[in-house]
Short mmCIF file of C-alpha atoms and ligand atoms in Angstrom, two decimals:
data_model
loop_
_atom_site.label_atom_id
_atom_site.label_comp_id
_atom_site.label_asym_id
_atom_site.label_seq_id
_atom_site.Cartn_x
_atom_site.Cartn_y
_atom_site.Cartn_z
CA UNK A 592 -116.10 0.17 -83.70
CA UNK A 593 -117.89 -2.92 -83.09
CA UNK A 594 -117.43 -4.42 -79.56
CA UNK A 595 -116.90 -8.06 -78.81
CA UNK A 596 -120.32 -8.56 -77.59
CA UNK A 597 -123.73 -6.86 -77.75
CA UNK A 598 -126.54 -6.38 -75.25
CA UNK A 599 -129.93 -6.57 -76.66
CA UNK A 600 -132.86 -4.83 -74.99
CA UNK A 601 -136.29 -6.14 -75.79
CA UNK A 602 -139.02 -3.43 -76.25
CA UNK A 603 -141.87 -5.75 -76.12
CA UNK A 604 -140.58 -7.23 -72.81
CA UNK A 605 -140.27 -3.78 -71.32
CA UNK A 606 -143.70 -2.81 -72.24
CA UNK A 607 -145.19 -6.28 -71.07
CA UNK A 608 -143.47 -5.97 -67.82
CA UNK A 609 -144.55 -2.43 -67.13
CA UNK A 610 -148.11 -3.35 -68.01
CA UNK A 611 -147.98 -6.22 -65.49
CA UNK A 612 -146.61 -4.09 -62.79
CA UNK A 613 -149.25 -1.37 -63.32
CA UNK A 614 -151.90 -3.98 -63.38
CA UNK A 615 -150.83 -5.08 -59.87
CA UNK A 616 -150.82 -1.61 -58.53
CA UNK A 617 -154.20 -0.35 -59.84
CA UNK A 618 -155.01 3.23 -60.47
CA UNK A 619 -154.25 4.60 -56.98
CA UNK A 620 -150.64 3.97 -56.87
CA UNK A 621 -148.10 5.61 -59.13
CA UNK A 622 -145.10 3.92 -60.56
CA UNK A 623 -141.56 5.39 -60.39
CA UNK A 624 -139.18 3.47 -62.64
CA UNK A 625 -135.89 2.95 -60.82
CA UNK A 626 -133.02 3.35 -63.30
CA UNK A 627 -130.01 3.72 -61.02
CA UNK A 628 -126.72 1.98 -62.05
CA UNK A 629 -127.29 2.65 -65.74
CA UNK A 630 -130.76 1.24 -65.51
CA UNK A 631 -129.38 -1.96 -63.72
CA UNK A 632 -127.00 -2.43 -66.62
CA UNK A 633 -129.69 -2.15 -69.35
CA UNK A 634 -128.44 1.33 -70.34
CA UNK A 635 -130.06 4.57 -69.40
CA UNK A 636 -130.18 5.94 -73.07
CA UNK A 637 -131.69 2.79 -74.29
CA UNK A 638 -134.08 2.02 -71.62
CA UNK A 639 -135.65 5.53 -70.67
CA UNK A 640 -137.47 5.92 -73.95
CA UNK A 641 -138.90 2.48 -73.93
CA UNK A 642 -140.37 2.80 -70.48
CA UNK A 643 -141.83 6.24 -71.54
CA UNK A 644 -143.47 4.45 -74.50
CA UNK A 645 -145.18 2.19 -71.87
CA UNK A 646 -146.53 5.15 -70.21
CA UNK A 647 -144.11 5.88 -67.31
CA UNK A 648 -143.32 9.52 -66.48
CA UNK A 649 -141.35 9.22 -63.34
CA UNK A 650 -137.82 7.96 -62.96
CA UNK A 651 -135.67 7.34 -59.84
CA UNK A 652 -131.89 7.36 -59.63
CA UNK A 653 -129.35 7.28 -56.80
CA UNK A 654 -127.30 10.26 -57.59
CA UNK A 655 -127.38 13.70 -59.29
CA UNK A 656 -124.98 12.59 -62.10
CA UNK A 657 -127.37 9.71 -62.99
CA UNK A 658 -130.27 12.28 -62.94
CA UNK A 659 -128.37 14.43 -65.38
CA UNK A 660 -127.96 11.37 -67.79
CA UNK A 661 -131.85 10.79 -67.42
CA UNK A 662 -132.43 14.49 -67.84
CA UNK A 663 -130.76 14.44 -71.23
CA UNK A 664 -132.76 11.65 -72.60
CA UNK A 665 -136.27 11.95 -71.08
CA UNK A 666 -139.34 13.66 -72.36
CA UNK A 667 -139.81 17.31 -71.09
CA UNK A 668 -142.96 16.27 -69.03
CA UNK A 669 -141.28 13.33 -67.30
CA UNK A 670 -140.05 13.72 -63.62
CA UNK A 671 -136.79 12.60 -61.91
CA UNK A 672 -136.18 11.79 -58.26
CA UNK A 673 -132.72 11.46 -56.76
CA UNK A 674 -132.84 8.98 -53.88
CA UNK A 675 -129.27 9.37 -52.67
CA UNK A 676 -126.19 11.45 -53.36
CA UNK A 677 -125.99 15.06 -54.52
CA UNK A 678 -123.46 17.61 -53.27
CA UNK A 679 -124.56 20.71 -51.49
CA UNK A 680 -123.42 23.15 -54.17
CA UNK A 681 -123.57 22.89 -57.82
CA UNK A 682 -125.71 19.71 -57.98
CA UNK A 683 -128.20 20.98 -55.50
CA UNK A 684 -128.52 24.25 -57.40
CA UNK A 685 -128.87 22.24 -60.69
CA UNK A 686 -131.59 20.11 -59.12
CA UNK A 687 -133.52 23.16 -57.85
CA UNK A 688 -133.20 24.99 -61.06
CA UNK A 689 -134.44 22.08 -63.17
CA UNK A 690 -137.22 20.81 -61.03
CA UNK A 691 -135.53 17.55 -60.07
CA UNK A 692 -137.04 15.91 -56.92
CA UNK A 693 -134.90 14.66 -54.34
CA UNK A 694 -134.63 12.87 -50.95
CA UNK A 695 -133.71 14.94 -47.79
CA UNK A 696 -132.21 12.89 -45.06
CA UNK A 697 -129.80 15.42 -43.52
CA UNK A 698 -130.79 18.71 -41.77
CA UNK A 699 -127.80 20.42 -43.37
CA UNK A 700 -129.61 19.99 -46.77
CA UNK A 701 -132.62 21.88 -45.71
CA UNK A 702 -130.47 24.78 -44.49
CA UNK A 703 -128.51 24.77 -47.83
CA UNK A 704 -131.88 25.02 -49.64
CA UNK A 705 -133.06 28.06 -47.46
CA UNK A 706 -129.87 29.77 -48.76
CA UNK A 707 -129.91 28.61 -52.38
CA UNK A 708 -133.60 28.53 -53.28
CA UNK A 709 -134.26 32.27 -53.00
CA UNK A 710 -131.33 33.06 -55.25
CA UNK A 711 -132.58 30.63 -57.91
CA UNK A 712 -136.13 31.77 -57.45
CA UNK A 713 -137.62 28.43 -57.51
CA UNK A 714 -138.67 26.18 -54.63
CA UNK A 715 -136.95 22.79 -54.01
CA UNK A 716 -139.01 19.67 -54.67
CA UNK A 717 -138.29 17.51 -51.73
CA UNK A 718 -139.12 14.05 -50.37
CA UNK A 719 -138.39 13.73 -46.75
CA UNK A 720 -136.85 10.26 -46.15
CA UNK A 721 -137.43 9.08 -42.71
CA UNK A 722 -135.74 6.39 -40.58
CA UNK A 723 -137.89 3.41 -39.65
CA UNK A 724 -135.57 0.71 -39.01
CA UNK A 725 -133.22 0.26 -41.99
CA UNK A 726 -130.62 2.44 -40.27
CA UNK A 727 -129.15 3.65 -43.42
CA UNK A 728 -130.14 7.19 -44.56
CA UNK A 729 -133.36 8.62 -43.15
CA UNK A 730 -134.27 11.49 -40.74
CA UNK A 731 -134.65 10.34 -37.13
CA UNK A 732 -137.36 11.86 -35.01
CA UNK A 733 -135.31 14.82 -33.75
CA UNK A 734 -133.84 15.73 -37.16
CA UNK A 735 -137.26 15.34 -38.73
CA UNK A 736 -138.74 17.86 -36.13
CA UNK A 737 -135.97 20.27 -36.96
CA UNK A 738 -136.55 20.04 -40.55
CA UNK A 739 -140.29 20.42 -40.33
CA UNK A 740 -139.68 23.44 -38.24
CA UNK A 741 -137.57 25.06 -41.12
CA UNK A 742 -140.08 24.00 -43.79
CA UNK A 743 -142.93 25.68 -41.95
CA UNK A 744 -140.92 28.88 -41.53
CA UNK A 745 -140.16 28.97 -45.29
CA UNK A 746 -143.11 27.62 -47.04
CA UNK A 747 -142.37 29.34 -50.36
CA UNK A 748 -139.10 27.57 -50.71
CA UNK A 749 -140.24 23.97 -50.53
CA UNK A 750 -142.63 21.76 -52.31
CA UNK A 751 -143.30 18.68 -50.16
CA UNK A 752 -143.35 16.10 -53.00
CA UNK A 753 -143.10 13.12 -50.72
CA UNK A 754 -142.62 11.49 -47.31
CA UNK A 755 -140.77 8.13 -47.68
CA UNK A 756 -138.84 5.34 -46.17
CA UNK A 757 -137.00 2.33 -47.33
CA UNK A 758 -137.53 -1.19 -46.09
CA UNK A 759 -134.68 -3.53 -44.90
CA UNK A 760 -135.31 -6.74 -46.81
CA UNK A 761 -138.85 -7.14 -47.81
CA UNK A 762 -137.76 -9.95 -50.29
CA UNK A 763 -137.34 -12.40 -47.48
CA UNK A 764 -139.96 -13.74 -45.11
CA UNK A 765 -137.19 -14.04 -42.52
CA UNK A 766 -137.40 -10.29 -42.15
CA UNK A 767 -141.26 -10.25 -41.74
CA UNK A 768 -141.14 -8.86 -38.21
CA UNK A 769 -138.79 -6.15 -39.02
CA UNK A 770 -140.69 -5.01 -42.09
CA UNK A 771 -143.92 -4.89 -40.04
CA UNK A 772 -142.17 -2.76 -37.62
CA UNK A 773 -141.02 -0.37 -40.17
CA UNK A 774 -144.29 -0.16 -41.72
CA UNK A 775 -145.90 0.69 -38.34
CA UNK A 776 -143.31 3.32 -37.53
CA UNK A 777 -143.96 4.96 -40.88
CA UNK A 778 -147.67 5.01 -40.48
CA UNK A 779 -147.12 6.79 -37.08
CA UNK A 780 -144.84 9.28 -38.79
CA UNK A 781 -147.41 10.06 -41.52
CA UNK A 782 -149.99 10.75 -38.80
CA UNK A 783 -147.53 13.05 -36.96
CA UNK A 784 -146.88 14.98 -40.23
CA UNK A 785 -150.54 15.50 -40.67
CA UNK A 786 -150.72 17.09 -37.11
CA UNK A 787 -147.99 19.34 -38.19
CA UNK A 788 -150.06 20.50 -41.05
CA UNK A 789 -147.70 19.16 -43.65
CA UNK A 790 -149.31 16.95 -46.25
CA UNK A 791 -146.84 15.24 -48.67
CA UNK A 792 -147.93 14.89 -52.28
CA UNK A 793 -146.85 11.19 -52.28
CA UNK A 794 -146.23 8.71 -49.48
CA UNK A 795 -143.87 5.96 -50.67
CA UNK A 796 -142.30 3.06 -49.10
CA UNK A 797 -142.08 -0.01 -51.36
CA UNK A 798 -139.45 -1.23 -53.75
CA UNK A 799 -140.12 -4.34 -55.93
CA UNK A 800 -140.42 -6.93 -53.31
CA UNK A 801 -142.64 -5.01 -50.93
CA UNK A 802 -144.81 -3.90 -53.85
CA UNK A 803 -145.47 -7.57 -54.56
CA UNK A 804 -145.62 -9.04 -51.13
CA UNK A 805 -147.04 -6.18 -48.90
CA UNK A 806 -149.91 -4.56 -50.64
CA UNK A 807 -150.29 -2.19 -47.63
CA UNK A 808 -146.94 -0.79 -48.28
CA UNK A 809 -147.96 0.54 -51.68
CA UNK A 810 -149.38 3.87 -50.50
CA UNK A 811 -149.36 6.56 -53.31
CA UNK A 812 -146.15 5.45 -55.18
CA UNK A 813 -143.83 2.51 -55.45
CA UNK A 814 -140.31 2.52 -56.51
CA UNK A 815 -139.79 -0.34 -58.85
CA UNK A 816 -136.38 -1.56 -60.05
CA UNK A 817 -135.53 -5.18 -60.51
CA UNK A 818 -139.18 -6.23 -61.56
CA UNK A 819 -139.40 -4.15 -64.57
CA UNK A 820 -136.30 -5.67 -66.05
CA UNK A 821 -137.99 -9.01 -65.72
CA UNK A 822 -136.36 -10.37 -62.59
CA UNK A 823 -137.78 -11.17 -59.32
CA UNK A 824 -136.09 -9.72 -56.22
CA UNK A 825 -135.76 -13.10 -54.72
CA UNK A 826 -137.00 -16.54 -55.32
CA UNK A 827 -139.30 -16.27 -52.32
CA UNK A 828 -141.01 -13.16 -53.78
CA UNK A 829 -141.70 -15.14 -56.91
CA UNK A 830 -143.02 -18.21 -55.16
CA UNK A 831 -145.31 -16.14 -52.92
CA UNK A 832 -146.83 -14.55 -56.01
CA UNK A 833 -147.18 -17.62 -58.03
CA UNK A 834 -148.48 -19.86 -55.32
CA UNK A 835 -151.68 -17.64 -55.23
CA UNK A 836 -152.29 -17.99 -58.96
CA UNK A 837 -153.87 -20.54 -61.13
CA UNK A 838 -151.61 -19.67 -64.00
CA UNK A 839 -148.14 -21.01 -62.93
CA UNK A 840 -146.25 -19.15 -65.58
CA UNK A 841 -143.92 -16.32 -64.75
CA UNK A 842 -145.55 -13.24 -65.75
CA UNK A 843 -142.34 -11.23 -66.18
CA UNK A 844 -140.20 -11.24 -69.35
CA UNK A 845 -136.41 -10.93 -69.32
CA UNK A 846 -135.54 -7.64 -71.09
CA UNK A 847 -131.83 -8.46 -71.58
CA UNK A 848 -130.14 -10.62 -74.05
CA UNK A 849 -126.30 -10.73 -74.16
CA UNK A 850 -124.72 -12.29 -77.13
CA UNK A 851 -121.36 -12.65 -78.89
CA UNK A 852 -119.60 -14.82 -81.48
CA UNK A 853 -117.12 -17.82 -81.60
CA UNK A 854 -113.57 -16.41 -82.29
CA UNK A 855 -111.83 -19.70 -82.63
CA UNK A 856 -112.47 -23.45 -82.68
CA UNK A 857 -109.89 -26.25 -82.19
CA UNK A 858 -109.36 -29.81 -80.91
CA UNK A 859 -107.71 -30.71 -77.62
CA UNK A 860 -106.26 -34.07 -76.88
CA UNK A 861 -107.19 -36.23 -73.94
CA UNK A 862 -105.01 -35.47 -70.90
CA UNK A 863 -104.29 -31.84 -72.06
CA UNK A 864 -105.13 -28.97 -69.58
CA UNK A 865 -107.23 -26.11 -71.01
CA UNK A 866 -106.73 -22.40 -70.27
CA UNK A 867 -104.35 -21.06 -67.56
CA UNK A 868 -103.23 -23.49 -64.70
CA UNK A 869 -104.57 -26.88 -64.19
CA UNK A 870 -108.10 -26.21 -63.21
CA UNK A 871 -109.51 -28.16 -66.14
CA UNK A 872 -107.99 -31.44 -67.93
CA UNK A 873 -109.58 -32.96 -70.90
CA UNK A 874 -110.74 -36.29 -69.80
CA UNK A 875 -111.28 -37.26 -73.42
CA UNK A 876 -110.61 -35.69 -76.84
CA UNK A 877 -112.38 -32.45 -76.92
CA UNK A 878 -113.50 -29.77 -79.29
CA UNK A 879 -113.42 -26.21 -77.84
CA UNK A 880 -114.77 -22.87 -78.73
CA UNK A 881 -112.90 -19.66 -77.75
CA UNK A 882 -115.37 -16.70 -77.02
CA UNK A 883 -114.27 -13.06 -76.83
CA UNK A 884 -115.82 -12.33 -73.46
CA UNK A 885 -114.10 -12.39 -70.05
CA UNK A 886 -114.12 -10.93 -66.66
CA UNK A 887 -113.20 -7.55 -67.89
CA UNK A 888 -116.49 -7.58 -69.88
CA UNK A 889 -118.48 -8.57 -66.81
CA UNK A 890 -118.39 -12.32 -67.02
CA UNK A 891 -117.30 -13.31 -63.64
CA UNK A 892 -114.23 -15.29 -62.99
CA UNK A 893 -116.17 -17.26 -60.39
CA UNK A 894 -117.98 -18.88 -63.38
CA UNK A 895 -114.71 -20.71 -64.40
CA UNK A 896 -115.53 -24.38 -64.94
CA UNK A 897 -119.21 -23.56 -64.08
CA UNK A 898 -120.88 -21.12 -66.29
CA UNK A 899 -123.04 -22.21 -69.23
CA UNK A 900 -123.40 -20.55 -72.66
CA UNK A 901 -125.75 -21.43 -75.66
CA UNK A 902 -124.36 -22.33 -78.94
CA UNK A 903 -126.53 -23.82 -81.69
CA UNK A 904 -129.38 -23.53 -79.34
CA UNK A 905 -127.80 -25.99 -76.87
CA UNK A 906 -126.34 -25.37 -73.43
CA UNK A 907 -122.60 -26.05 -73.17
CA UNK A 908 -120.19 -25.68 -70.36
CA UNK A 909 -117.47 -23.07 -69.72
CA UNK A 910 -114.29 -25.03 -69.13
CA UNK A 911 -111.15 -23.86 -67.49
CA UNK A 912 -110.62 -20.34 -65.92
CA UNK A 913 -112.43 -17.37 -67.30
CA UNK A 914 -109.74 -15.02 -68.59
CA UNK A 915 -109.68 -11.27 -68.73
CA UNK A 916 -111.02 -11.11 -72.40
CA UNK A 917 -112.00 -14.66 -73.30
CA UNK A 918 -113.68 -17.87 -72.05
CA UNK A 919 -113.71 -21.37 -73.50
CA UNK A 920 -116.64 -23.55 -74.07
CA UNK A 921 -116.82 -27.21 -74.53
CA UNK A 922 -118.48 -27.86 -77.85
CA UNK A 923 -117.48 -31.48 -78.32
CA UNK A 924 -121.07 -32.74 -78.49
CA UNK A 925 -122.43 -29.96 -80.77
CA UNK A 926 -122.34 -30.77 -84.35
CA UNK A 927 -121.71 -28.18 -87.21
CA UNK A 928 -120.26 -25.22 -85.08
CA UNK A 929 -118.34 -22.70 -87.05
CA UNK A 930 -116.25 -19.70 -86.25
CA UNK A 931 -118.58 -16.61 -86.16
CA UNK A 932 -121.60 -18.44 -84.87
CA UNK A 933 -123.64 -16.77 -82.17
CA UNK A 934 -122.86 -17.40 -78.50
CA UNK A 935 -125.52 -16.44 -76.03
CA UNK A 936 -124.24 -15.42 -72.50
CA UNK A 937 -127.64 -14.50 -71.08
CA UNK A 938 -130.93 -15.00 -72.64
CA UNK A 939 -132.57 -17.21 -75.17
CA UNK A 940 -131.22 -19.03 -78.19
CA UNK A 941 -133.63 -21.50 -79.85
CA UNK A 942 -135.54 -23.33 -77.15
CA UNK A 943 -132.82 -22.82 -74.55
CA UNK A 944 -132.27 -19.95 -72.02
CA UNK A 945 -129.60 -18.93 -69.76
CA UNK A 946 -131.06 -17.07 -66.87
CA UNK A 947 -129.15 -14.57 -64.84
CA UNK A 948 -129.83 -16.62 -61.82
CA UNK A 949 -128.44 -19.71 -63.33
CA UNK A 950 -125.00 -18.00 -63.17
CA UNK A 951 -124.86 -19.61 -59.88
CA UNK A 952 -126.78 -20.19 -56.77
CA UNK A 953 -124.42 -18.05 -54.69
CA UNK A 954 -126.86 -15.33 -53.42
CA UNK A 955 -130.24 -13.90 -54.07
CA UNK A 956 -128.54 -10.55 -54.82
CA UNK A 957 -126.57 -11.99 -57.70
CA UNK A 958 -129.16 -10.69 -60.22
CA UNK A 959 -128.72 -7.21 -59.12
CA UNK A 960 -124.89 -7.42 -58.93
CA UNK A 961 -124.30 -9.09 -62.19
CA UNK A 962 -126.65 -6.81 -64.09
CA UNK A 963 -125.22 -3.59 -62.77
CA UNK A 964 -121.71 -4.80 -63.31
CA UNK A 965 -122.20 -5.10 -67.21
CA UNK A 966 -119.73 -2.51 -68.42
CA UNK A 967 -121.01 0.74 -69.87
CA UNK A 968 -119.23 0.24 -72.96
CA UNK A 969 -120.90 -2.93 -74.28
CA UNK A 970 -123.46 -1.58 -76.94
CA UNK A 971 -127.16 -1.81 -75.95
CA UNK A 972 -129.39 -2.21 -78.87
CA UNK A 973 -133.24 -2.23 -79.10
CA UNK A 974 -134.93 -5.28 -80.52
CA UNK A 975 -138.60 -6.22 -80.70
C1 PLP B 2194 -132.76 0.66 -55.48
C2 PLP B 2194 -133.96 1.10 -54.79
C3 PLP B 2194 -135.17 0.82 -55.05
C4 PLP B 2194 -135.66 -0.30 -56.03
O1 PLP B 2194 -135.34 -1.70 -55.61
P1 PLP B 2194 -135.81 -2.90 -56.35
O2 PLP B 2194 -135.56 -4.02 -55.38
O3 PLP B 2194 -134.74 -3.08 -57.56
O4 PLP B 2194 -137.18 -2.60 -56.81
C5 PLP B 2194 -136.27 1.46 -54.35
N1 PLP B 2194 -136.01 2.35 -53.39
C6 PLP B 2194 -134.78 2.77 -53.07
C7 PLP B 2194 -134.54 3.80 -51.97
C8 PLP B 2194 -133.75 2.01 -53.72
O5 PLP B 2194 -132.38 2.41 -53.33
#
């Protein structure tokens, strides 16, 4: 059954973005495509095959259940890496059995592998995540020593796929000192590992922001999420990139376009309130369009009286409160609008574009949050 809105995923934009990122990285650094949170709202099923078409053969997710979703749609030769949660029983066994790579940031996990891997008859493909200053997951020095000891004792049970860490805020120059400190600590740990005789297949540190801003952080692999979807991790990252270029155009293309249709049109007399409550009063006679998308569909209520949508290629304002299933747009100034006409909530229509960022200047993280909150049940369809 058709839903009230559709999310279009642009194949040519995906390929263009991946090509751009690969060009930045050169030949020595591998790209893992981060597709946690339903590929940042783009839809795992829809997105994975497109990225594979662009030549990517490594995906990263947060949890084992996400890995399972990717596993079901990926090519056989494509690799998957779990960067966060998996339980110590069924999921861990499944990962070992199926050659899923995963982060280890707890000594308990290593002990569990020593018990499980011999039964399964396959080694665990692990990435040791080390603490360098983010203070989230990551093995501290003592735990790392304990883990290394166990690995050296049981070499046949482990393949050391990686040694990695995560930076706390490379998207802002304000964190520069902290990031530099983390990079220095990481370098030291790499050296220490070499003395231990353990050489990880891949050293990796950078997400989108660091990959663009700190070339020294690229090492053997980068874990890129937001960039591949056509968004910069922050305005700062974009400005830093563009300020060094002659061509001032954004090299990235947005992949997503979210659209729906007008469900009703009517006139409202001057002095009448629109939608629940009294947050909007018509200061002149108005024509309004009712649109079947509300906060339950991922269109935030904080966009009440603020949001913009595109109708007939023109930008119009959302008036009144955004409801659970509907919003109302002011189309007084737009001629020839009919019920059933296309409404664009994110993306391009004619010569106008609604960017995700323009949803509000509330926070740099808004891109991430808005995208990943787009409900699973809105259909994702591939367009060129
Ligand atoms: C989400 C995530 C990334 C990707 O971050 P982007 O800013 O979207 O590129 C990389 N590494 C880890 C550990 C992550 O959790």
